[in-house]
Short mmCIF file of C-alpha atoms in Angstrom, two decimals:
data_model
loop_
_atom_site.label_atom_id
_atom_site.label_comp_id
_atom_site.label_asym_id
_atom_site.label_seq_id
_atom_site.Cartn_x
_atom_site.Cartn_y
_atom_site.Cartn_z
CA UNK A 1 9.35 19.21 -2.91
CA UNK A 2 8.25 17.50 0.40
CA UNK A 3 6.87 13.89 0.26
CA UNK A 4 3.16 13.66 1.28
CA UNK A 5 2.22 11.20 3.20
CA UNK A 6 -1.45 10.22 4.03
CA UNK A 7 -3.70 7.32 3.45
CA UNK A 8 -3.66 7.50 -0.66
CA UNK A 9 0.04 6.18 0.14
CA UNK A 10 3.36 8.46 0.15
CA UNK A 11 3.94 10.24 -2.76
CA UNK A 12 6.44 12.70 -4.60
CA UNK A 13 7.73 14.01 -7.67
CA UNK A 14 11.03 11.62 -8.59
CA UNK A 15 14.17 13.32 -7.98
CA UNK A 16 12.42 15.60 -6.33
CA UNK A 17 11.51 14.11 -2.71
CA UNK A 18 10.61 10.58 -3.92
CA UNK A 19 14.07 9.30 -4.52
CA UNK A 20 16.13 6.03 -4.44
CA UNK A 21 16.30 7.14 -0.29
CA UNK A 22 12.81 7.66 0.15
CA UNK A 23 11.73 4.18 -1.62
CA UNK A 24 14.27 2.38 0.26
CA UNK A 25 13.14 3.69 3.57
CA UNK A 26 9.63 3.37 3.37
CA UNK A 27 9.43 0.32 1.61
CA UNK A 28 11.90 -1.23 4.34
CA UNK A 29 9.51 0.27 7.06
CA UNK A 30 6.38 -1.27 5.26
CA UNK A 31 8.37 -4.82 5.26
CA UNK A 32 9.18 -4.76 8.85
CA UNK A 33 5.75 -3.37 9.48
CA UNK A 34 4.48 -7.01 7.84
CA UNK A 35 7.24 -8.96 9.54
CA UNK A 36 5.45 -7.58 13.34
CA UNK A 37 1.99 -8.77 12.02
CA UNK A 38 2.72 -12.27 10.61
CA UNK A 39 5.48 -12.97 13.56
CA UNK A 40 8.92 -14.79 13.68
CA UNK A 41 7.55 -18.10 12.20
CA UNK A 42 7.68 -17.20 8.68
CA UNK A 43 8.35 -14.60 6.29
CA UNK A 44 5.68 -12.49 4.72
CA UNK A 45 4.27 -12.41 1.29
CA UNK A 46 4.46 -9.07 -0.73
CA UNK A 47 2.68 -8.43 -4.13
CA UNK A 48 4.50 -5.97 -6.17
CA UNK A 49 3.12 -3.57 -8.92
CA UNK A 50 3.26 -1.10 -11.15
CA UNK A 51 1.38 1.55 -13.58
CA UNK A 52 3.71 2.29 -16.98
CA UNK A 53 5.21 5.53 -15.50
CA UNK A 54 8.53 6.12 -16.96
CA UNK A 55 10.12 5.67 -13.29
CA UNK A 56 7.67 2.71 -12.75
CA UNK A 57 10.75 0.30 -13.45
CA UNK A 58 13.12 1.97 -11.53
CA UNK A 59 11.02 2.40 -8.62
CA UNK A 60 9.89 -1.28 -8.21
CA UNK A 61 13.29 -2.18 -8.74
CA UNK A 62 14.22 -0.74 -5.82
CA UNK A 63 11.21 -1.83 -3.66
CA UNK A 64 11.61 -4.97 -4.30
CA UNK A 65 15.18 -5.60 -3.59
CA UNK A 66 14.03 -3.77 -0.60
CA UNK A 67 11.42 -6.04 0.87
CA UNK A 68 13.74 -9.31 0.09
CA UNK A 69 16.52 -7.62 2.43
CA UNK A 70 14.13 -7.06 5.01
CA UNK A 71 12.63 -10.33 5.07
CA UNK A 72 10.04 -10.81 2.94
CA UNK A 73 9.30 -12.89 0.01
CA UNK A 74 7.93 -11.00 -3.38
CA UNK A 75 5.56 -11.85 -5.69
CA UNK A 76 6.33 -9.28 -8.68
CA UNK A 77 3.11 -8.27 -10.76
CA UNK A 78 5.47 -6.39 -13.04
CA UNK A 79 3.01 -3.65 -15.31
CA UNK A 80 -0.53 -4.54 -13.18
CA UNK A 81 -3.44 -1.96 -12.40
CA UNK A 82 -4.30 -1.26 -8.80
CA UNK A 83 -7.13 -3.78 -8.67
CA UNK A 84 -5.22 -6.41 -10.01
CA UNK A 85 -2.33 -5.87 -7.49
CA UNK A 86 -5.07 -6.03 -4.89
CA UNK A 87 -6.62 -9.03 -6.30
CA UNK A 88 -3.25 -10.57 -6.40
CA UNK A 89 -3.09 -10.40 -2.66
CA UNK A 90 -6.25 -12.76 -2.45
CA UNK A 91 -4.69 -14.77 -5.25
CA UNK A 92 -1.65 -15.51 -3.08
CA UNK A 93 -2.82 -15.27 0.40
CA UNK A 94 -0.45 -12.20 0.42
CA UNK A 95 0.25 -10.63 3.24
CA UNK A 96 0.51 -7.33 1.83
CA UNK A 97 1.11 -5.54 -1.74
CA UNK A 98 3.03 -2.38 -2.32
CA UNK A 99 1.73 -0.38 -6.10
CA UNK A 100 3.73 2.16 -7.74
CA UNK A 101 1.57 4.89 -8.71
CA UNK A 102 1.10 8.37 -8.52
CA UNK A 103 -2.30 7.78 -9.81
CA UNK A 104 -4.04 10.84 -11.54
CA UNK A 105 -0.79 12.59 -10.61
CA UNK A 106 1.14 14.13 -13.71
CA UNK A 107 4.17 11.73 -15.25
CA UNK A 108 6.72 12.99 -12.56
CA UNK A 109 5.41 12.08 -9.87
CA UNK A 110 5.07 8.60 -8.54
CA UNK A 111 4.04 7.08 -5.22
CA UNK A 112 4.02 4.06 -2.82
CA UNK A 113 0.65 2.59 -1.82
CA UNK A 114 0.41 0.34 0.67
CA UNK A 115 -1.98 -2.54 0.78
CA UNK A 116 -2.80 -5.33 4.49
CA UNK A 117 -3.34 -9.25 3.76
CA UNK A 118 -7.00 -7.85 2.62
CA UNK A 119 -5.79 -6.28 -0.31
CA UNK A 120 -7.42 -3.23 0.96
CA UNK A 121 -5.58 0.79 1.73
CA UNK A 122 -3.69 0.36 5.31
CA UNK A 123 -5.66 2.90 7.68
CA UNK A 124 -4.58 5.72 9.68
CA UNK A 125 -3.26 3.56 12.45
CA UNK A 126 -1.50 0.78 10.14
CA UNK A 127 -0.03 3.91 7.79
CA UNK A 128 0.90 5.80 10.96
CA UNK A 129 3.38 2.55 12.55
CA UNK A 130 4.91 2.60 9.38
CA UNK A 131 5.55 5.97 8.77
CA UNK A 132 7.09 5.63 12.76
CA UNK A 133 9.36 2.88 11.22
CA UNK A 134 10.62 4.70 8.57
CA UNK A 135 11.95 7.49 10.77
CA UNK A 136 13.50 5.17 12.94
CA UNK A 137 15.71 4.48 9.79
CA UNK A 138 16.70 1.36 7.86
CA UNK A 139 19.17 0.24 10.00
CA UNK A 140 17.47 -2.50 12.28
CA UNK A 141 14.95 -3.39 9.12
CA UNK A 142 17.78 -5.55 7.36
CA UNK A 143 17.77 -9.18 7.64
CA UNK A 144 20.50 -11.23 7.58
CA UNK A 145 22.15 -13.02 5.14
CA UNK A 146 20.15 -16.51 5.96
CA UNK A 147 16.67 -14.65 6.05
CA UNK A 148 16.94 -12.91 2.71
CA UNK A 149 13.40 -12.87 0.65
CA UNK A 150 12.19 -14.68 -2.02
CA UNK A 151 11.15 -13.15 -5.32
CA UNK A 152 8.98 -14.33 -8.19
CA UNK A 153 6.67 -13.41 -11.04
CA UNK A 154 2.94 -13.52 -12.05
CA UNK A 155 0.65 -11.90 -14.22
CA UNK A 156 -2.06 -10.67 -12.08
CA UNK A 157 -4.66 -9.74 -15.15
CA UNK A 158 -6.13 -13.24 -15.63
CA UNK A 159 -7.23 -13.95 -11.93
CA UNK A 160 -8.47 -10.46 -12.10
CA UNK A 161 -10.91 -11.17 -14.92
CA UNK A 162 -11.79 -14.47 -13.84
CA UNK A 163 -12.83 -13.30 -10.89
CA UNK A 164 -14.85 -10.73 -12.44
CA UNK A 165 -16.87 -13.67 -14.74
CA UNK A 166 -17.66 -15.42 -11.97
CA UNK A 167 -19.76 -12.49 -10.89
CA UNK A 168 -23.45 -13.92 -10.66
CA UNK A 169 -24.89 -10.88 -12.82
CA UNK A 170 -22.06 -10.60 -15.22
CA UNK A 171 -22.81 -12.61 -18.05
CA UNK A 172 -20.69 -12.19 -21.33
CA UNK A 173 -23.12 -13.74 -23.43
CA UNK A 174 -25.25 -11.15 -22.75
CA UNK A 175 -23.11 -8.42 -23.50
CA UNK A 176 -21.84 -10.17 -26.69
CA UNK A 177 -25.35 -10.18 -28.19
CA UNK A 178 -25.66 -6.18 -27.73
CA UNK A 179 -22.66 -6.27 -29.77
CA UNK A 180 -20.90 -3.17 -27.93
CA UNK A 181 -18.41 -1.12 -30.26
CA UNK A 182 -16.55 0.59 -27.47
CA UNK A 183 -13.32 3.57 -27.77
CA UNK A 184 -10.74 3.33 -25.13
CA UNK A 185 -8.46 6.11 -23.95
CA UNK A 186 -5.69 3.87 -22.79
CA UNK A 187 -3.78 7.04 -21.13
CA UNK A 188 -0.46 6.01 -22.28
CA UNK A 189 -0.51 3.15 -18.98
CA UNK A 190 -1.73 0.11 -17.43
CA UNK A 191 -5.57 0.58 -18.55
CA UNK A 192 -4.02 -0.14 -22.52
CA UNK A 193 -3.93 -2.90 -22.10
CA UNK A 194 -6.36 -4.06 -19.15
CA UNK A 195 -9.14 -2.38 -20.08
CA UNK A 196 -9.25 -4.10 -23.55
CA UNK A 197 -8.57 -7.57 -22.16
CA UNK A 198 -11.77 -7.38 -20.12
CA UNK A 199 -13.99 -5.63 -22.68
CA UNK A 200 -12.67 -9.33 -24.99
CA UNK A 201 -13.52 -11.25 -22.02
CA UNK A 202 -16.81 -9.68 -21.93
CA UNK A 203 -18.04 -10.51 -25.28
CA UNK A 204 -16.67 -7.19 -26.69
CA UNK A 205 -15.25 -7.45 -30.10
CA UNK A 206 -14.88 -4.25 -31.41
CA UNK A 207 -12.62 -1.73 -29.68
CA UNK A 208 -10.57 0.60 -30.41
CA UNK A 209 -7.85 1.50 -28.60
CA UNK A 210 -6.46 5.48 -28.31
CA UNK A 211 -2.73 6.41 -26.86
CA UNK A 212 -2.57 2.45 -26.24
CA UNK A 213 1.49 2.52 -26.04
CA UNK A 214 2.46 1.80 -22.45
CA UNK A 215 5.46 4.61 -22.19
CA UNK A 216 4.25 6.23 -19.30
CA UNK A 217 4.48 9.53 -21.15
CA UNK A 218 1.13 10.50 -20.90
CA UNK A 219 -0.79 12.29 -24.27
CA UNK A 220 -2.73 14.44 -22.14
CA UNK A 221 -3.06 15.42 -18.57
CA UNK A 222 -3.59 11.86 -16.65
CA UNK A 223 -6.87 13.08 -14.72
CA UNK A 224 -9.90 11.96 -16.48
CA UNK A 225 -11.76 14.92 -16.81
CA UNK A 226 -13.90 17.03 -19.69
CA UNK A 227 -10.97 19.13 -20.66
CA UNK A 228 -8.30 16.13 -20.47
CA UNK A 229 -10.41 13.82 -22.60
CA UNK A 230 -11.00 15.89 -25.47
CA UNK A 231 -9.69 13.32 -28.05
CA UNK A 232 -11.75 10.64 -26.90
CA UNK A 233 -15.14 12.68 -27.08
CA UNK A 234 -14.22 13.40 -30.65
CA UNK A 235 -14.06 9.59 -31.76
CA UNK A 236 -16.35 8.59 -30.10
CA UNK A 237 -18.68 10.80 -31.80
CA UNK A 238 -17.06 10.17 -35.50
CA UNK A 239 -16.91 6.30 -34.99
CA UNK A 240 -20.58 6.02 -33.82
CA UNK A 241 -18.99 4.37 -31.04
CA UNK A 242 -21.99 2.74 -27.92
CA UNK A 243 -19.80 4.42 -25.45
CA UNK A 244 -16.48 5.63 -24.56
CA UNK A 245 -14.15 4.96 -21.59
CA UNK A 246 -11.38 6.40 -20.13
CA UNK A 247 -8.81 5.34 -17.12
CA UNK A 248 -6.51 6.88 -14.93
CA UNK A 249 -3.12 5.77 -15.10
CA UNK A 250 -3.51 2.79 -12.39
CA UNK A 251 -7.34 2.13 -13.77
CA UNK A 252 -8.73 2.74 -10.45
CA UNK A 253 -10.79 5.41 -11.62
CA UNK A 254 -12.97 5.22 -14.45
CA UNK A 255 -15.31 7.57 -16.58
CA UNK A 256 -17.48 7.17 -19.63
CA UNK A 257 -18.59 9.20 -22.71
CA UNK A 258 -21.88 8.53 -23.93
CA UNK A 259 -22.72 7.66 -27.51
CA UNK A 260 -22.78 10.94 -29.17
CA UNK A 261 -19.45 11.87 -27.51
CA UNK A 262 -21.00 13.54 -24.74
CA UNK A 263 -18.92 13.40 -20.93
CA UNK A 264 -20.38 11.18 -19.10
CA UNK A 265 -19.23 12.35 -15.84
CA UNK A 266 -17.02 10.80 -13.79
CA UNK A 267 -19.35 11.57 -11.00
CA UNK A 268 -21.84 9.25 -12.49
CA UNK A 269 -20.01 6.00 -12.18
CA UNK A 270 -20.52 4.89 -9.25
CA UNK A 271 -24.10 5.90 -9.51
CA UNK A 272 -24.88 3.94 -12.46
CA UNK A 273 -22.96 0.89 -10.83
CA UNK A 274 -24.67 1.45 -8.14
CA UNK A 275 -28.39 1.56 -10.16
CA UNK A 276 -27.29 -1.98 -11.19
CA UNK A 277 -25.94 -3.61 -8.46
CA UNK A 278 -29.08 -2.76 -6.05
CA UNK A 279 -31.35 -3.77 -8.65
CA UNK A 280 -29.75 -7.25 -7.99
CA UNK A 281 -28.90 -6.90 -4.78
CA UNK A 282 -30.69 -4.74 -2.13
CA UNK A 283 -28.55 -2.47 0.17
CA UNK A 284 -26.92 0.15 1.38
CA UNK A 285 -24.77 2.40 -0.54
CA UNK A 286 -21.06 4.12 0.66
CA UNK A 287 -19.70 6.72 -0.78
CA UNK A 288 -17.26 10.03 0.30
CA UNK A 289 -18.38 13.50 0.96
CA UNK A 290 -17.65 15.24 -2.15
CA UNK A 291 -19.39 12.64 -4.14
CA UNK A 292 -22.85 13.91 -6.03
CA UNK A 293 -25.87 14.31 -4.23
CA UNK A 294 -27.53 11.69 -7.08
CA UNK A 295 -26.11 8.79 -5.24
CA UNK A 296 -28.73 9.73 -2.60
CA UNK A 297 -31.45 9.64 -5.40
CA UNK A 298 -30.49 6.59 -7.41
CA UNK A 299 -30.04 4.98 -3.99
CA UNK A 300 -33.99 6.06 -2.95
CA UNK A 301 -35.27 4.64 -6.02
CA UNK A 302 -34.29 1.46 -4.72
CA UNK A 303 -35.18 2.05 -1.45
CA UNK A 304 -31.65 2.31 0.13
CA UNK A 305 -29.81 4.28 2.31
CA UNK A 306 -26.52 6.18 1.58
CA UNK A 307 -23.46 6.20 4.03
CA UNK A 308 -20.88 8.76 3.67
CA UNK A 309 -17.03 9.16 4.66
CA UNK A 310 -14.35 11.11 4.67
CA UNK A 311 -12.61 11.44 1.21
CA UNK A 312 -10.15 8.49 0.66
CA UNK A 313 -10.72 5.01 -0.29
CA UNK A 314 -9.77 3.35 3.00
CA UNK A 315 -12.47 5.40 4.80
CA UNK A 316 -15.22 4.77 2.13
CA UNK A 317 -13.92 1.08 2.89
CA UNK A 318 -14.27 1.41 6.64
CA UNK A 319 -17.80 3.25 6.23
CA UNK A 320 -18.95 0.31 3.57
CA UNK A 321 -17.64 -2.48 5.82
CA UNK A 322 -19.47 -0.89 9.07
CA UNK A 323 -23.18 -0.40 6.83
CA UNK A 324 -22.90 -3.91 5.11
CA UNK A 325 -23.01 -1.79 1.80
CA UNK A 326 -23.43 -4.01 -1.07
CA UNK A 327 -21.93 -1.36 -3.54
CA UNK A 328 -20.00 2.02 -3.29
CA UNK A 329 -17.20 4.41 -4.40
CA UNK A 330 -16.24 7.66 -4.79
CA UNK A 331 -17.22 10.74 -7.63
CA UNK A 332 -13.84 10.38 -8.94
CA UNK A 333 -15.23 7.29 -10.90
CA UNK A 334 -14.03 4.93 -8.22
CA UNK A 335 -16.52 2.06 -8.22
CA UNK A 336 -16.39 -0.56 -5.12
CA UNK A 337 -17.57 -4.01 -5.14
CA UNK A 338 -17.37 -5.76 -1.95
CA UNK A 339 -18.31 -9.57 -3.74
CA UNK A 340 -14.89 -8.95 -5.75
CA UNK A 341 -12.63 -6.79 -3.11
CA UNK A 342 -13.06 -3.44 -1.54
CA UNK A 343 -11.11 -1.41 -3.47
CA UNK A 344 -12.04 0.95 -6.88
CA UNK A 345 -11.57 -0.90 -9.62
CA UNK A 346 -12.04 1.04 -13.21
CA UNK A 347 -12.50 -3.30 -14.71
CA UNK A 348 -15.43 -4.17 -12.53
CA UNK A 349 -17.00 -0.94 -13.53
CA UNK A 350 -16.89 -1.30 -16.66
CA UNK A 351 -18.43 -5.20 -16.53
CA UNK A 352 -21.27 -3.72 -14.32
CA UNK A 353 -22.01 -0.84 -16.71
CA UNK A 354 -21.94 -3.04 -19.88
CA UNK A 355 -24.11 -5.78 -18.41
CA UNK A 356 -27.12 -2.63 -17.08
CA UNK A 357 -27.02 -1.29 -20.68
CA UNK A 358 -26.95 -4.94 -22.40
CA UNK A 359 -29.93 -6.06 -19.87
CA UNK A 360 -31.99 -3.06 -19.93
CA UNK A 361 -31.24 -1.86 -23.83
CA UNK A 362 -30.74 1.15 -23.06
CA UNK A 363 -28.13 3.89 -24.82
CA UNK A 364 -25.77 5.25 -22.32
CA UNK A 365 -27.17 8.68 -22.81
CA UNK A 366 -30.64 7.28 -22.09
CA UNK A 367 -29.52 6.35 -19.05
CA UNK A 368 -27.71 9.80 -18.07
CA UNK A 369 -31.05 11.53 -18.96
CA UNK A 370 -32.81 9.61 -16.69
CA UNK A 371 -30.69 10.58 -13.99
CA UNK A 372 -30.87 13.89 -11.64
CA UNK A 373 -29.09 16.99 -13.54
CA UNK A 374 -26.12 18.47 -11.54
CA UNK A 375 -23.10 19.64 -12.18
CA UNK A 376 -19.87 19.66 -10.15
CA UNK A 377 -17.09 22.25 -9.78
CA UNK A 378 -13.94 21.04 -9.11
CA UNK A 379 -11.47 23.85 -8.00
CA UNK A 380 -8.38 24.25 -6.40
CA UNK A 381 -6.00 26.63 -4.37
CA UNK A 382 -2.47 26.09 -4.09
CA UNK A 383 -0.88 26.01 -0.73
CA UNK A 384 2.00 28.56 -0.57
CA UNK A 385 4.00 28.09 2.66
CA UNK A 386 2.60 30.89 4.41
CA UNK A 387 -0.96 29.62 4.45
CA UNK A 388 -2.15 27.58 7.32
CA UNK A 389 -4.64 25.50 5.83
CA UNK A 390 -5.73 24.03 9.54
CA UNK A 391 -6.93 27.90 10.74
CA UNK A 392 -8.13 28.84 6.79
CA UNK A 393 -10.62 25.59 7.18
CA UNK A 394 -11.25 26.28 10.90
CA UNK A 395 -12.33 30.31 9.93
CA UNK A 396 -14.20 28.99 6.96
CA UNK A 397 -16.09 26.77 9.32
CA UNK A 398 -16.84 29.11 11.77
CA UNK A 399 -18.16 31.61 9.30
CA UNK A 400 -21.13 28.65 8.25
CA UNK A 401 -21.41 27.97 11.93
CA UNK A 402 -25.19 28.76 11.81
CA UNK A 403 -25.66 26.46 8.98
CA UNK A 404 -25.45 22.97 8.16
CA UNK A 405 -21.89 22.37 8.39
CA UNK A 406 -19.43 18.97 8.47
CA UNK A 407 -16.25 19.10 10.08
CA UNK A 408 -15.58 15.40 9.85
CA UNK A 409 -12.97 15.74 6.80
CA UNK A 410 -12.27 19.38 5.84
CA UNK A 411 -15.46 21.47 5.98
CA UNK A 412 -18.61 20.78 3.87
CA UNK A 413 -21.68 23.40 4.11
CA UNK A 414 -24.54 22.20 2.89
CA UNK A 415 -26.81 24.79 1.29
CA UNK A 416 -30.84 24.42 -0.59
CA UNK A 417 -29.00 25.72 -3.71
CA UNK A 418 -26.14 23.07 -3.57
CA UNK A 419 -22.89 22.22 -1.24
CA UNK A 420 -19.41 22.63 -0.75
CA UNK A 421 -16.70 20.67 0.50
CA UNK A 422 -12.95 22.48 1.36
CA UNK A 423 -10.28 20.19 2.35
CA UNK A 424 -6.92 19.57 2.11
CA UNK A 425 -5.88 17.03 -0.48
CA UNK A 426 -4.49 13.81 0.01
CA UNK A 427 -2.08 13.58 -2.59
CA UNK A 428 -1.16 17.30 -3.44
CA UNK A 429 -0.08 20.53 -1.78
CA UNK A 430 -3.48 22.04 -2.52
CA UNK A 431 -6.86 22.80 -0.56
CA UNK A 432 -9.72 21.24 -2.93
CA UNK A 433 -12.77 23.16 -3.46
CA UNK A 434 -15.71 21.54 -4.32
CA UNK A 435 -19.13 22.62 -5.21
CA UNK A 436 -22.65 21.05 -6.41
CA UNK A 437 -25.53 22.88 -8.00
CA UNK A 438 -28.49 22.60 -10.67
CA UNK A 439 -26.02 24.09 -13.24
CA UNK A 440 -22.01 24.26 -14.15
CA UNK A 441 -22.50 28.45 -13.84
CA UNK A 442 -24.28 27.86 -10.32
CA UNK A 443 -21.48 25.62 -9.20
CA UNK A 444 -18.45 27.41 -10.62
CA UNK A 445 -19.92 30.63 -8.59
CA UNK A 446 -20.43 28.84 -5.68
CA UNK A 447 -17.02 27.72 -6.07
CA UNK A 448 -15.92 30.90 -6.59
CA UNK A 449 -17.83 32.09 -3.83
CA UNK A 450 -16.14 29.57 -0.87
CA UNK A 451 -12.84 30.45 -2.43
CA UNK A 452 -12.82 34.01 -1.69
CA UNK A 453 -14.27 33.67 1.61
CA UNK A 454 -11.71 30.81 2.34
CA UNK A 455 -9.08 33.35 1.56
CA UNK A 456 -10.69 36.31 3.00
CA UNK A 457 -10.95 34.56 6.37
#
């Protein structure tokens, strides 16, 4: 299977594509990529990390050895989420981070992402120059001898939730007087043992913890989605649990289930983080293109406006950056922050949520019924290799050419009775096809629907 490359990272199935090769030559690109930005007077800083894939070890292993023979000194995070690599890189003054994680992806697969001295997704142009290096080969990204890298350790967790306490509205006293019982769905990774350190940090004392063993073999598919999550519903609902909350393997993503076992939605996240965070700090609101039109109405009742982006974090980023957006994310459960770091970050959320419900009282199924009622379809079609997904999108778009149509990332129609968004995916050989409407029937059939015309055309 080919690698895919794009601005969620590069990404394969191990032994498969992504193998020793691969890692060598990409990370190598990446570190002389860091070496051109930083110059000849010293040699860069690289935070490593991992999610608890079985490959994980191998993988950083490899990367690391990598970056120290092409220069550049490594700080090694060892087992760390996403955010906490990224945080990491404003811990150290990094230059850079490089995470190992295939994300939602199923165990097999794992990934590179690459991270700037920001701690933020390199764009298109950054992740273009080093995807140019890495076809150039390895050969002239070698150091000598005398200008071999560094290499050290850290746990990156602490800062990470330090820097989420010193939050202005996060305050764990609060929280601790609500006296939270909370179920985790630890997914087997990184979030087993991150998202219980925060929920302790937060004043949360009784959790429970399900598929906490880090193994990286995953108890159910890694996605956190209705279907996936069917364990957690349950105990949540025969504990009497407050609230549920499930990870992805990296814990960039993050859902709830409401008290009562009930999906929260993934698509809700960022909405209720959102509801919060303007109510405390006025501003507008990022967000991607296949996210749920209720960001638009949370964001009204507090008299904000809504930017959108392309899908990916790094454009979200770019959009929230260019509005002075005080919150944002995407309606995979990625909540952003920009007063901790612009990336998702499945830890923050969860402070953020905890702290609305302690404040306002409020059950977390109170809170979903005071929100708009949609539902989301989230369908797929596989792309065989005689499909031309560039002239399927551009036919698709042509058909809606009368409507309201966006070409900006894919093609999204938007419709009175809902939307849909058709694009190619960023991490899989796949054309996404989403849909929103009043009802999960209405937006399965419109699903449906753009599916058959996508393949008719």
């Amino acid at each position: 299977m080919p690698l895919i490359a794009s601005v969620s990272g590069i990404r394969g199935v191990f032994g498969d594509g992504l193998d020793p090769s691969a890692l060598v030559r990409y990370a190598s690109a990446f570190g002389a990529w860091l070496r051109d930005q930083v110059g000849a007077d010293r040699a860069p800083l690289v935070v490593v990390g991992r999610d608890g894939r079985v490959t994980g070890d191998v993988c950083a292993r490899l990367v690391t050895a990598t970056l120290q023979a092409a220069g550049c000194d490594v700080v090694d995070g060892g087992l760390a989420t996403t955010p906490s690599v990224a945080m990491g890189v404003i811990k150290h003054d990094a230059d850079g981070a490089v995470i190992l994680s295939a994300s939602h992806n199923p165990a097999e697969w794992n990934a590179l992402k690459l991270l700037d001295g920001n701690g933020e997704f390199l764009g298109p142009d950054e992740g273009a120059a080093v995807l140019a290096l890495a076809e150039d080969g390895v050969e002239t990204q070698t150091v000598g001898y005398q200008r071999l890298g560094g290499y050290r350790t850290d746990d990156l967790l602490p800062y990470h939730i330090e820097k989420i306490l010193e939050l202005p509205y996060v305050d764990p006293e609060v929280i601790r007087e609500r006296g939270f019982k909370v179920v985790v769905d630890g997914i087997n990774s990184v979030g087993a043992f991150a998202i219980p350190a925060v929920l302790e940090a937060l004043g949360v004392s009784d959790v429970e913890v399900l598929n906490g063993e880090v193994t990286g073999l995953f108890a159910h598919d890694p996605e956190p989605l209705p279907a996936h999550i069917t364990g957690l519903t349950s105990r949540v609902a025969e504990a009497g649990a407050d609230l549920g909350v499930v990870v992805d393997p990296d814990a960039d993503r993050l859902a709830f289930v409401e008290d009562g076992g009930r999906f929260f939605g993934e698509e809700l996240t960022q909405v209720i983080a959102a509801d919060f965070v303007l109510g405390k700090t006025p501003g507008p609101v990022g967000t991607n293109l296949s996210s749920s039109r209720a960001i638009e109405d949370v964001a009204a009742r507090h008299r904000q406006r809504v930017v959108r982006s392309p899908v990916g974090e790094i454009h979200v980023v770019r959009a929230m950056q260019e509005a002075g957006a005080v919150i944002g994310g995407e309606g995979n459960g990625g909540v952003i922050l920009p007063a901790l770091h612009y990336g998702r970050d499945a830890l923050v959320g969860v402070a953020l949520v905890l702290q609305f419900l302690a404040e306002t009282g409020r059950s977390l199924s109170e809170v979903r019924d005071s929100y708009p009622s949609y539902a989301i379809a989230k369908h797929k079609v596989a792309l065989t290799d005689d499909m031309d997904a560039g002239a399927l999108l551009a036919a698709l778009a042509e058909r809606h050419a009368d409507g309201q149509v966006s070409t900006v990332d894919g093609v999204k129609v938007d419709l009175d009775e809902g939307w849909a968004h058709v694009r190619a995916s960023n991490t899989e050989p796949i054309l996404r096809v989403y849909t929103e409407a009043a009802s999960p029937e209405a937006a399965d059939a419109l699903a449906e629907r753009f599916k058959a015309e996508l393949l008719g055309g």
